[in-house]
Coordinates of N, CA and C in Angstrom, one line a residue:
Chain A
A258 N 122.0 100.5 119.3 CA 121.8 99.2 118.5 C 120.4 98.8 118.6
Q259 N 120.0 98.1 117.5 CA 118.6 97.6 117.5 C 118.4 96.4 118.4
S260 N 117.2 96.2 119.0 CA 116.9 95.1 119.8 C 115.4 94.9 119.8
V261 N 115.0 93.7 120.1 CA 113.6 93.4 120.3 C 113.4 92.6 121.6
T262 N 112.3 92.8 122.2 CA 111.9 92.1 123.4 C 110.5 91.5 123.3
Q263 N 110.4 90.2 123.4 CA 109.2 89.5 123.4 C 108.7 89.2 124.8
L264 N 107.6 89.7 125.2 CA 107.1 89.5 126.5 C 106.3 88.2 126.6
G265 N 106.7 87.3 127.4 CA 106.0 86.1 127.6 C 106.6 85.0 126.7
S266 N 107.3 84.1 127.3 CA 107.9 83.0 126.5 C 106.9 81.9 126.2
H267 N 105.8 81.9 126.9 CA 104.8 80.9 126.7 C 103.4 81.7 126.8
V268 N 102.6 81.4 125.8 CA 101.2 82.0 125.8 C 100.2 80.9 125.5
S269 N 99.2 80.7 126.3 CA 98.1 79.8 126.0 C 96.8 80.5 125.8
V270 N 96.1 80.0 124.8 CA 94.8 80.6 124.5 C 93.9 79.4 124.1
S271 N 92.6 79.7 124.3 CA 91.6 78.7 123.9 C 91.3 78.8 122.4
E272 N 91.0 77.7 121.8 CA 90.6 77.7 120.4 C 89.5 78.7 120.2
G273 N 89.6 79.6 119.2 CA 88.6 80.6 118.9 C 88.8 81.9 119.6
A274 N 89.7 81.9 120.6 CA 90.0 83.2 121.3 C 91.0 84.0 120.6
L275 N 91.1 85.3 121.0 CA 92.1 86.2 120.5 C 93.5 85.8 120.8
V276 N 94.4 85.9 119.8 CA 95.8 85.7 120.0 C 96.5 87.1 120.0
L277 N 97.3 87.3 121.1 CA 98.0 88.5 121.2 C 99.4 88.2 121.6
L278 N 100.4 88.4 120.8 CA 101.8 88.1 121.1 C 102.5 89.5 121.0
R279 N 103.3 89.8 122.1 CA 103.8 91.1 122.3 C 105.3 91.2 121.9
C280 N 105.6 92.3 121.2 CA 107.0 92.6 120.8 C 107.2 94.1 120.9
N281 N 108.2 94.4 121.6 CA 108.7 95.8 121.7 C 110.1 95.9 121.1
Y282 N 110.4 97.0 120.4 CA 111.6 97.1 119.8 C 112.4 98.3 120.2
S283 N 113.6 98.3 120.0 CA 114.5 99.5 120.2 C 115.3 99.7 118.9
S284 N 115.2 100.9 118.4 CA 115.9 101.2 117.2 C 116.2 102.7 117.1
S285 N 117.4 103.0 116.6 CA 117.8 104.3 116.5 C 117.4 104.9 115.1
V286 N 116.9 104.1 114.2 CA 116.5 104.5 112.9 C 115.1 103.9 112.7
P287 N 114.4 104.4 111.7 CA 113.1 103.8 111.4 C 113.3 102.3 111.1
P288 N 112.6 101.5 111.9 CA 112.9 100.0 111.8 C 112.2 99.3 110.7
Y289 N 112.7 98.2 110.3 CA 112.0 97.2 109.5 C 111.8 96.1 110.5
L290 N 110.5 95.7 110.7 CA 110.1 94.7 111.7 C 109.5 93.5 111.0
F291 N 109.7 92.3 111.6 CA 109.2 91.1 111.1 C 108.6 90.2 112.2
W292 N 107.6 89.4 111.8 CA 107.2 88.2 112.6 C 107.4 87.0 111.8
Y293 N 108.0 86.0 112.4 CA 108.2 84.7 111.8 C 107.6 83.6 112.7
V294 N 107.1 82.5 112.1 CA 106.6 81.4 112.8 C 107.4 80.2 112.6
Q295 N 107.6 79.4 113.6 CA 108.4 78.2 113.5 C 107.6 77.0 114.0
Y296 N 107.2 76.1 113.1 CA 106.5 74.9 113.6 C 107.6 73.9 114.0
P297 N 107.2 72.9 114.8 CA 108.2 71.9 115.3 C 109.0 71.3 114.1
N298 N 110.3 71.3 114.4 CA 111.2 70.7 113.4 C 111.2 71.3 112.0
Q299 N 110.8 72.5 112.0 CA 110.8 73.2 110.7 C 111.6 74.5 110.8
G300 N 111.8 75.2 109.6 CA 112.4 76.4 109.6 C 111.5 77.6 109.9
L301 N 112.0 78.8 109.8 CA 111.2 80.0 110.1 C 110.5 80.4 108.8
Q302 N 109.2 80.7 109.0 CA 108.4 81.1 107.9 C 107.9 82.5 108.2
L303 N 108.1 83.4 107.2 CA 107.7 84.8 107.4 C 106.1 84.9 107.5
L304 N 105.7 85.5 108.5 CA 104.2 85.8 108.7 C 103.9 87.2 108.1
L305 N 104.7 88.2 108.4 CA 104.4 89.5 107.9 C 105.6 90.4 108.2
K306 N 105.7 91.5 107.5 CA 106.8 92.5 107.7 C 106.3 93.9 107.6
Y307 N 106.9 94.8 108.4 CA 106.7 96.2 108.3 C 107.9 96.9 107.7
T308 N 107.6 97.6 106.7 CA 108.7 98.3 106.0 C 108.4 99.8 105.8
S309 N 107.8 100.4 106.8 CA 107.5 101.8 106.8 C 106.4 102.3 105.9
A310 N 105.6 101.3 105.4 CA 104.4 101.7 104.6 C 103.2 101.8 105.6
A311 N 102.2 101.1 105.4 CA 101.0 101.1 106.3 C 101.4 100.6 107.7
T312 N 100.9 101.2 108.7 CA 101.2 100.8 110.1 C 100.5 99.5 110.5
L313 N 99.4 99.2 109.9 CA 98.7 97.9 110.1 C 99.1 97.0 109.0
V314 N 99.8 95.9 109.4 CA 100.3 95.0 108.4 C 99.5 93.7 108.5
K315 N 99.0 93.2 107.4 CA 98.3 91.9 107.3 C 99.3 90.9 106.8
G316 N 99.2 89.7 107.4 CA 100.1 88.6 107.0 C 99.3 87.4 106.6
I317 N 100.0 86.3 106.6 CA 99.4 85.0 106.2 C 98.6 84.4 107.4
N318 N 97.8 83.5 107.1 CA 97.0 82.7 108.1 C 96.2 83.6 109.0
G319 N 95.8 84.7 108.6 CA 94.9 85.6 109.4 C 95.6 86.5 110.4
F320 N 96.9 86.5 110.5 CA 97.6 87.3 111.4 C 97.8 88.7 110.9
E321 N 97.9 89.6 111.9 CA 98.2 91.0 111.5 C 99.0 91.6 112.7
A322 N 99.7 92.7 112.4 CA 100.4 93.4 113.4 C 100.4 94.9 113.2
E323 N 100.4 95.6 114.3 CA 100.3 97.1 114.1 C 101.6 97.7 114.7
F324 N 102.2 98.5 113.9 CA 103.4 99.3 114.2 C 102.9 100.5 115.0
K325 N 103.4 100.7 116.2 CA 103.0 101.9 117.0 C 104.4 102.5 117.5
K326 N 104.7 103.6 116.8 CA 106.0 104.2 117.1 C 106.0 104.8 118.5
S327 N 104.9 105.3 119.0 CA 104.8 106.0 120.3 C 105.1 105.0 121.4
E328 N 104.7 103.7 121.1 CA 104.8 102.7 122.1 C 106.0 101.7 121.8
T329 N 106.7 102.0 120.7 CA 107.8 101.1 120.2 C 107.4 99.7 120.2
S330 N 106.2 99.4 119.7 CA 105.6 98.1 119.7 C 105.2 97.6 118.4
F331 N 105.2 96.3 118.2 CA 104.8 95.6 117.0 C 104.1 94.3 117.4
H332 N 103.0 94.4 118.0 CA 102.3 93.2 118.6 C 101.6 92.4 117.5
L333 N 101.6 91.1 117.6 CA 101.0 90.3 116.6 C 99.6 89.8 117.1
T334 N 98.6 89.9 116.3 CA 97.3 89.5 116.7 C 96.6 88.6 115.7
K335 N 95.7 87.8 116.2 CA 94.8 87.0 115.3 C 93.5 86.9 116.0
P336 N 92.4 87.2 115.4 CA 91.1 87.3 116.1 C 90.6 86.0 116.7
S337 N 90.9 84.9 116.0 CA 90.4 83.6 116.5 C 91.5 82.5 116.3
A338 N 91.9 82.0 117.4 CA 93.0 81.0 117.3 C 92.5 79.6 116.8
H339 N 93.3 79.0 116.0 CA 93.1 77.6 115.5 C 94.1 76.7 116.1
M340 N 93.8 75.5 116.2 CA 94.8 74.5 116.7 C 96.1 74.5 115.9
S341 N 95.9 74.8 114.7 CA 97.1 74.8 113.8 C 98.0 75.9 114.0
D342 N 97.6 76.9 114.8 CA 98.5 78.1 115.1 C 99.5 77.7 116.2
A343 N 99.4 76.6 116.8 CA 100.4 76.2 117.9 C 101.8 76.1 117.2
A344 N 102.7 77.0 117.7 CA 104.0 77.0 117.2 C 104.8 78.0 118.0
E345 N 106.0 78.3 117.6 CA 106.8 79.3 118.2 C 106.9 80.5 117.3
Y346 N 106.8 81.7 117.8 CA 106.7 82.9 117.1 C 107.9 83.8 117.5
F347 N 108.5 84.4 116.5 CA 109.7 85.2 116.7 C 109.5 86.6 116.0
C348 N 109.7 87.6 116.8 CA 109.8 89.0 116.3 C 111.2 89.3 116.0
A349 N 111.4 90.1 115.0 CA 112.8 90.5 114.6 C 112.8 91.9 114.0
V350 N 113.9 92.5 114.3 CA 114.2 93.9 113.7 C 115.4 93.8 112.9
S351 N 115.3 94.5 111.8 CA 116.4 94.5 110.8 C 117.5 95.5 111.3
D352 N 118.7 95.1 111.3 CA 119.8 96.0 111.6 C 120.8 95.9 110.4
G353 N 120.4 96.6 109.4 CA 121.1 96.4 108.1 C 120.8 95.0 107.6
Y354 N 121.8 94.3 107.2 CA 121.6 92.9 106.7 C 121.3 91.9 107.8
K355 N 121.6 92.3 109.1 CA 121.3 91.4 110.2 C 119.9 91.5 110.7
Y356 N 119.4 90.4 111.1 CA 118.1 90.4 111.8 C 118.5 90.2 113.3
I357 N 117.9 91.0 114.2 CA 118.0 90.7 115.6 C 116.7 90.1 116.0
F358 N 116.8 88.9 116.4 CA 115.6 88.1 116.8 C 115.3 88.2 118.3
G359 N 114.0 88.2 118.6 CA 113.6 88.0 120.0 C 113.8 86.6 120.4
T360 N 113.5 86.4 121.7 CA 113.7 85.0 122.2 C 112.6 84.1 121.9
G361 N 111.6 84.6 121.3 CA 110.5 83.7 120.9 C 109.4 83.5 121.9
T362 N 108.2 83.3 121.4 CA 107.0 83.0 122.2 C 106.3 81.8 121.7
R363 N 106.2 80.8 122.6 CA 105.6 79.5 122.2 C 104.1 79.6 122.5
L364 N 103.3 79.5 121.4 CA 101.9 79.6 121.5 C 101.3 78.2 121.7
K365 N 100.4 78.0 122.7 CA 99.7 76.8 122.9 C 98.2 77.1 122.7
V366 N 97.5 76.3 121.9 CA 96.1 76.5 121.7 C 95.4 75.3 122.3
L367 N 94.5 75.7 123.2 CA 93.7 74.7 124.0 C 92.4 74.4 123.4
A368 N 92.1 73.1 123.3 CA 90.8 72.7 122.7 C 89.6 73.1 123.6
Chain B
D257 N 108.9 77.7 92.9 CA 110.2 77.8 93.5 C 110.3 76.8 94.7
A258 N 111.4 76.1 94.8 CA 111.5 75.1 95.8 C 111.9 75.7 97.1
G259 N 112.2 77.0 97.2 CA 112.7 77.6 98.4 C 114.2 77.3 98.6
V260 N 114.6 77.6 99.9 CA 116.0 77.4 100.3 C 116.1 75.9 100.7
I261 N 117.0 75.2 100.1 CA 117.1 73.8 100.3 C 118.4 73.5 101.1
Q262 N 118.2 72.8 102.2 CA 119.4 72.4 103.1 C 119.5 70.9 103.2
S263 N 120.7 70.5 103.2 CA 120.9 69.1 103.5 C 122.2 68.9 104.3
P264 N 122.2 67.8 105.1 CA 121.1 66.9 105.4 C 120.1 67.5 106.4
R265 N 119.0 66.9 106.6 CA 118.0 67.5 107.6 C 118.5 67.1 109.0
H266 N 119.1 66.0 109.1 CA 119.6 65.6 110.5 C 121.0 65.0 110.3
E267 N 121.8 65.3 111.2 CA 123.2 64.7 111.2 C 123.6 64.4 112.6
V268 N 124.0 63.2 112.8 CA 124.6 62.7 114.1 C 126.0 62.3 113.8
T269 N 126.9 62.9 114.6 CA 128.3 62.6 114.3 C 129.0 62.5 115.7
E270 N 130.2 61.8 115.6 CA 131.0 61.7 116.8 C 131.9 62.9 117.0
M271 N 132.2 63.2 118.2 CA 133.1 64.3 118.5 C 134.4 64.1 117.7
G272 N 134.9 65.2 117.1 CA 136.2 65.1 116.4 C 136.0 64.9 114.9
Q273 N 134.8 64.5 114.5 CA 134.6 64.3 113.1 C 134.3 65.6 112.4
E274 N 134.6 65.6 111.1 CA 134.2 66.7 110.2 C 132.8 66.7 109.8
V275 N 132.1 67.8 109.8 CA 130.7 67.9 109.4 C 130.6 68.9 108.4
T276 N 129.8 68.6 107.3 CA 129.6 69.6 106.3 C 128.1 69.7 106.0
L277 N 127.6 71.0 106.2 CA 126.2 71.3 105.9 C 126.1 72.0 104.6
R278 N 125.0 71.8 103.9 CA 124.9 72.3 102.5 C 123.6 73.1 102.4
C279 N 123.7 74.1 101.5 CA 122.6 75.0 101.3 C 122.5 75.4 99.8
K280 N 121.3 75.4 99.3 CA 121.1 75.9 97.9 C 120.1 77.0 98.1
P281 N 120.5 78.2 97.8 CA 119.6 79.4 98.0 C 118.6 79.5 96.9
I282 N 117.7 80.4 97.1 CA 116.7 80.7 96.0 C 117.4 81.4 94.9
S283 N 117.1 81.0 93.7 CA 117.7 81.5 92.5 C 117.3 83.0 92.4
G284 N 118.3 83.8 92.2 CA 118.1 85.3 92.1 C 118.4 86.0 93.3
H285 N 118.4 85.3 94.5 CA 118.8 86.0 95.7 C 120.3 86.2 95.8
N286 N 120.7 87.4 96.0 CA 122.2 87.7 96.0 C 122.8 87.7 97.4
S287 N 122.0 87.4 98.4 CA 122.6 87.3 99.8 C 122.3 86.0 100.4
L288 N 123.2 85.5 101.2 CA 123.0 84.2 101.9 C 123.6 84.3 103.3
F289 N 122.8 83.7 104.2 CA 123.1 83.8 105.6 C 123.1 82.4 106.2
W290 N 124.0 82.2 107.2 CA 124.0 81.0 108.0 C 123.7 81.4 109.4
Y291 N 122.6 80.8 110.0 CA 122.3 81.1 111.4 C 122.4 79.8 112.2
R292 N 122.5 79.9 113.5 CA 122.5 78.8 114.4 C 121.5 79.1 115.5
Q293 N 120.7 78.0 115.8 CA 119.7 78.2 116.8 C 119.9 77.2 117.9
T294 N 120.0 77.7 119.1 CA 120.1 76.8 120.3 C 119.2 77.4 121.4
M295 N 118.9 76.5 122.3 CA 118.0 76.9 123.4 C 118.6 78.1 124.2
M296 N 119.9 78.0 124.4 CA 120.5 78.9 125.3 C 120.7 80.3 124.6
R297 N 121.1 80.3 123.4 CA 121.5 81.5 122.7 C 120.5 82.0 121.6
G298 N 119.4 81.2 121.4 CA 118.5 81.6 120.4 C 119.1 81.6 119.0
L299 N 118.7 82.5 118.1 CA 119.1 82.6 116.8 C 120.3 83.5 116.6
E300 N 121.4 83.0 116.1 CA 122.6 83.8 116.0 C 123.1 83.8 114.5
L301 N 123.4 84.9 114.0 CA 124.0 85.0 112.7 C 125.5 84.6 112.7
L302 N 125.8 83.6 111.9 CA 127.2 83.1 111.8 C 128.0 83.8 110.8
I303 N 127.4 83.9 109.6 CA 128.1 84.5 108.4 C 127.2 85.0 107.4
Y304 N 127.6 86.0 106.7 CA 126.7 86.6 105.7 C 127.6 86.8 104.4
F305 N 127.0 86.3 103.3 CA 127.6 86.4 102.0 C 126.8 87.3 101.1
N306 N 127.4 88.2 100.3 CA 126.7 89.0 99.3 C 127.4 88.7 98.0
N307 N 126.7 88.4 97.0 CA 127.3 88.0 95.7 C 128.4 87.1 95.8
N308 N 128.2 86.1 96.6 CA 129.2 84.9 96.9 C 130.4 85.3 97.7
V309 N 130.5 86.5 98.1 CA 131.7 87.0 98.9 C 131.3 87.1 100.3
P310 N 132.1 86.5 101.2 CA 131.8 86.7 102.7 C 132.0 88.1 103.1
I311 N 131.0 88.7 103.7 CA 131.0 90.1 104.1 C 131.2 90.2 105.6
D312 N 130.6 89.3 106.3 CA 130.7 89.4 107.8 C 130.7 88.0 108.3
D313 N 131.8 87.6 108.9 CA 131.9 86.3 109.5 C 132.2 86.5 111.0
S314 N 131.9 87.6 111.6 CA 132.1 87.9 113.0 C 131.4 87.0 113.9
G315 N 130.3 86.3 113.4 CA 129.5 85.4 114.3 C 130.0 84.0 114.3
M316 N 131.0 83.7 113.4 CA 131.6 82.3 113.4 C 132.3 82.1 114.7
P317 N 131.9 81.0 115.4 CA 132.4 80.9 116.8 C 133.9 80.8 117.0
E318 N 134.5 80.0 116.1 CA 135.9 79.8 116.2 C 136.5 79.2 114.9
D319 N 137.8 79.0 114.9 CA 138.4 78.6 113.7 C 138.0 77.2 113.2
R320 N 137.3 76.5 114.1 CA 136.8 75.2 113.7 C 135.7 75.3 112.6
F321 N 135.1 76.5 112.6 CA 134.0 76.7 111.6 C 134.5 77.4 110.4
S322 N 134.0 77.0 109.2 CA 134.4 77.7 108.0 C 133.2 77.6 107.0
A323 N 133.0 78.6 106.2 CA 131.9 78.6 105.3 C 132.4 79.1 103.9
K324 N 131.8 78.5 102.9 CA 132.2 78.8 101.5 C 131.0 79.0 100.7
M325 N 131.1 79.8 99.6 CA 130.1 80.0 98.6 C 130.7 80.0 97.3
P326 N 131.0 78.9 96.7 CA 131.8 78.8 95.4 C 131.0 79.4 94.2
N327 N 129.7 79.4 94.3 CA 128.9 80.0 93.3 C 127.6 80.4 93.8
A328 N 126.7 81.0 93.0 CA 125.5 81.7 93.5 C 124.4 80.6 93.9
S329 N 124.7 79.4 93.6 CA 123.6 78.4 93.9 C 124.0 77.4 95.0
F330 N 125.1 77.6 95.7 CA 125.6 76.6 96.6 C 126.5 77.2 97.7
S331 N 126.2 76.8 98.9 CA 127.1 77.2 100.0 C 127.3 76.0 101.0
T332 N 128.4 76.0 101.7 CA 128.6 75.0 102.7 C 129.1 75.6 104.0
L333 N 128.8 75.0 105.1 CA 129.2 75.3 106.4 C 129.9 74.1 106.9
K334 N 131.2 74.2 107.3 CA 132.0 73.1 107.7 C 132.4 73.3 109.1
I335 N 132.4 72.2 109.9 CA 132.9 72.2 111.3 C 133.9 71.1 111.4
Q336 N 135.1 71.5 111.7 CA 136.2 70.5 111.8 C 137.2 70.9 112.8
P337 N 137.4 70.2 113.9 CA 136.7 69.0 114.4 C 135.4 69.4 115.1
S338 N 134.4 68.6 115.1 CA 133.1 68.9 115.7 C 133.3 68.6 117.2
E339 N 132.5 69.4 118.0 CA 132.4 69.2 119.5 C 131.0 69.1 119.9
P340 N 130.7 68.5 121.0 CA 129.3 68.4 121.5 C 128.6 69.7 121.6
R341 N 129.3 70.8 122.0 CA 128.7 72.1 122.1 C 128.3 72.7 120.8
D342 N 128.6 72.0 119.7 CA 128.2 72.5 118.4 C 126.8 72.0 118.0
S343 N 126.3 71.1 118.9 CA 124.9 70.6 118.6 C 123.9 71.7 118.6
A344 N 123.2 71.8 117.5 CA 122.2 72.9 117.3 C 121.5 72.7 116.0
V345 N 120.6 73.6 115.7 CA 120.0 73.6 114.4 C 120.6 74.7 113.6
Y346 N 121.1 74.4 112.4 CA 121.7 75.4 111.6 C 120.8 75.7 110.4
F347 N 120.6 77.0 110.3 CA 119.7 77.4 109.2 C 120.5 78.2 108.2
C348 N 120.1 78.0 107.0 CA 120.6 78.8 105.9 C 119.4 79.7 105.4
A349 N 119.7 80.9 105.1 CA 118.6 81.8 104.6 C 119.2 82.6 103.4
S350 N 118.4 82.8 102.4 CA 118.8 83.7 101.3 C 117.9 84.9 101.3
G351 N 118.4 85.9 100.7 CA 117.6 87.2 100.8 C 117.8 88.1 99.7
T352 N 116.9 89.1 99.6 CA 117.0 90.2 98.7 C 116.8 91.5 99.4
S353 N 117.3 92.5 98.8 CA 117.2 93.8 99.4 C 115.8 94.4 99.5
L354 N 115.5 94.9 100.6 CA 114.2 95.6 100.8 C 114.3 97.1 100.6
G355 N 115.6 97.5 100.4 CA 115.9 99.0 100.4 C 116.3 99.4 101.8
G356 N 116.9 100.5 101.8 CA 117.3 101.1 103.1 C 118.3 100.2 103.9
G357 N 119.0 99.4 103.1 CA 120.0 98.5 103.8 C 119.5 97.3 104.4
S358 N 118.2 97.1 104.3 CA 117.6 95.9 105.0 C 117.3 94.8 104.0
Y359 N 117.1 93.6 104.5 CA 116.9 92.4 103.6 C 115.7 91.6 104.0
G360 N 115.1 91.0 103.1 CA 114.0 90.1 103.3 C 114.6 88.7 103.2
Y361 N 114.4 87.9 104.2 CA 115.0 86.5 104.3 C 114.0 85.5 104.0
T362 N 114.4 84.4 103.3 CA 113.7 83.1 103.3 C 114.6 82.1 103.9
F363 N 114.0 81.4 104.9 CA 114.8 80.4 105.6 C 114.6 79.0 105.0
G364 N 115.7 78.2 105.1 CA 115.5 76.8 104.8 C 115.0 76.1 106.0
S365 N 114.8 74.7 105.9 CA 114.2 74.0 107.0 C 115.2 73.6 108.0
G366 N 116.5 73.9 107.8 CA 117.5 73.6 108.8 C 118.1 72.3 108.8
T367 N 119.3 72.2 109.4 CA 119.9 70.9 109.7 C 120.1 70.8 111.2
R368 N 119.5 69.7 111.7 CA 119.7 69.5 113.2 C 120.9 68.6 113.4
L369 N 121.9 69.2 114.0 CA 123.2 68.6 114.2 C 123.3 68.1 115.6
T370 N 123.7 66.9 115.8 CA 124.0 66.3 117.1 C 125.4 65.7 117.1
V371 N 126.2 66.2 118.0 CA 127.6 65.7 118.1 C 127.7 65.0 119.4
V372 N 128.0 63.7 119.3 CA 128.0 62.9 120.6 C 129.4 62.5 120.9

């Protein structure tokens, strides 16, 4: 069965610093992988998705993620954090029509 | 496109009362999903509709929960009677096929339900 693990429930970075949010997946078939962002009291917004095309996926708001099959990873990065990036981030793997979500990583950006 | 529209945004009700949550999916999306988010259990799929037909309701917690999709532009999730442990944020999402049996979802803003 498919699953995802997000390492670190809370991550703090300084404004302008690199953002790295970790996600490892387990899948018996080539996976479809997603990153979503959730701002306080809002729904989940799709940041980017991997659907077996390019391994480096660019998303909205300057985020990108690299699919590494050898490491079963799909880490989310952004070169320079902004205060507005403070939110909770969810990695998900598609299991047919179901999404299996990770437990989320709350990103805090320090001024 | 207005996206997936959910109502109400917030609902506070007393234990034992009936609660109805509403969702209008994105036009043209043939799949609709109801999810529940809690601190303890994270995001859980409750039910999945395809072309207005319930395909998988294995995530519905118990008989107190029911969902309908009478047409392609409207769905409801009903809890009767409600209990304090039903307090959560309920999300509706609509989706289209990405191929390979996978779907791309668009989520609504959610309904925050508090049962006192």
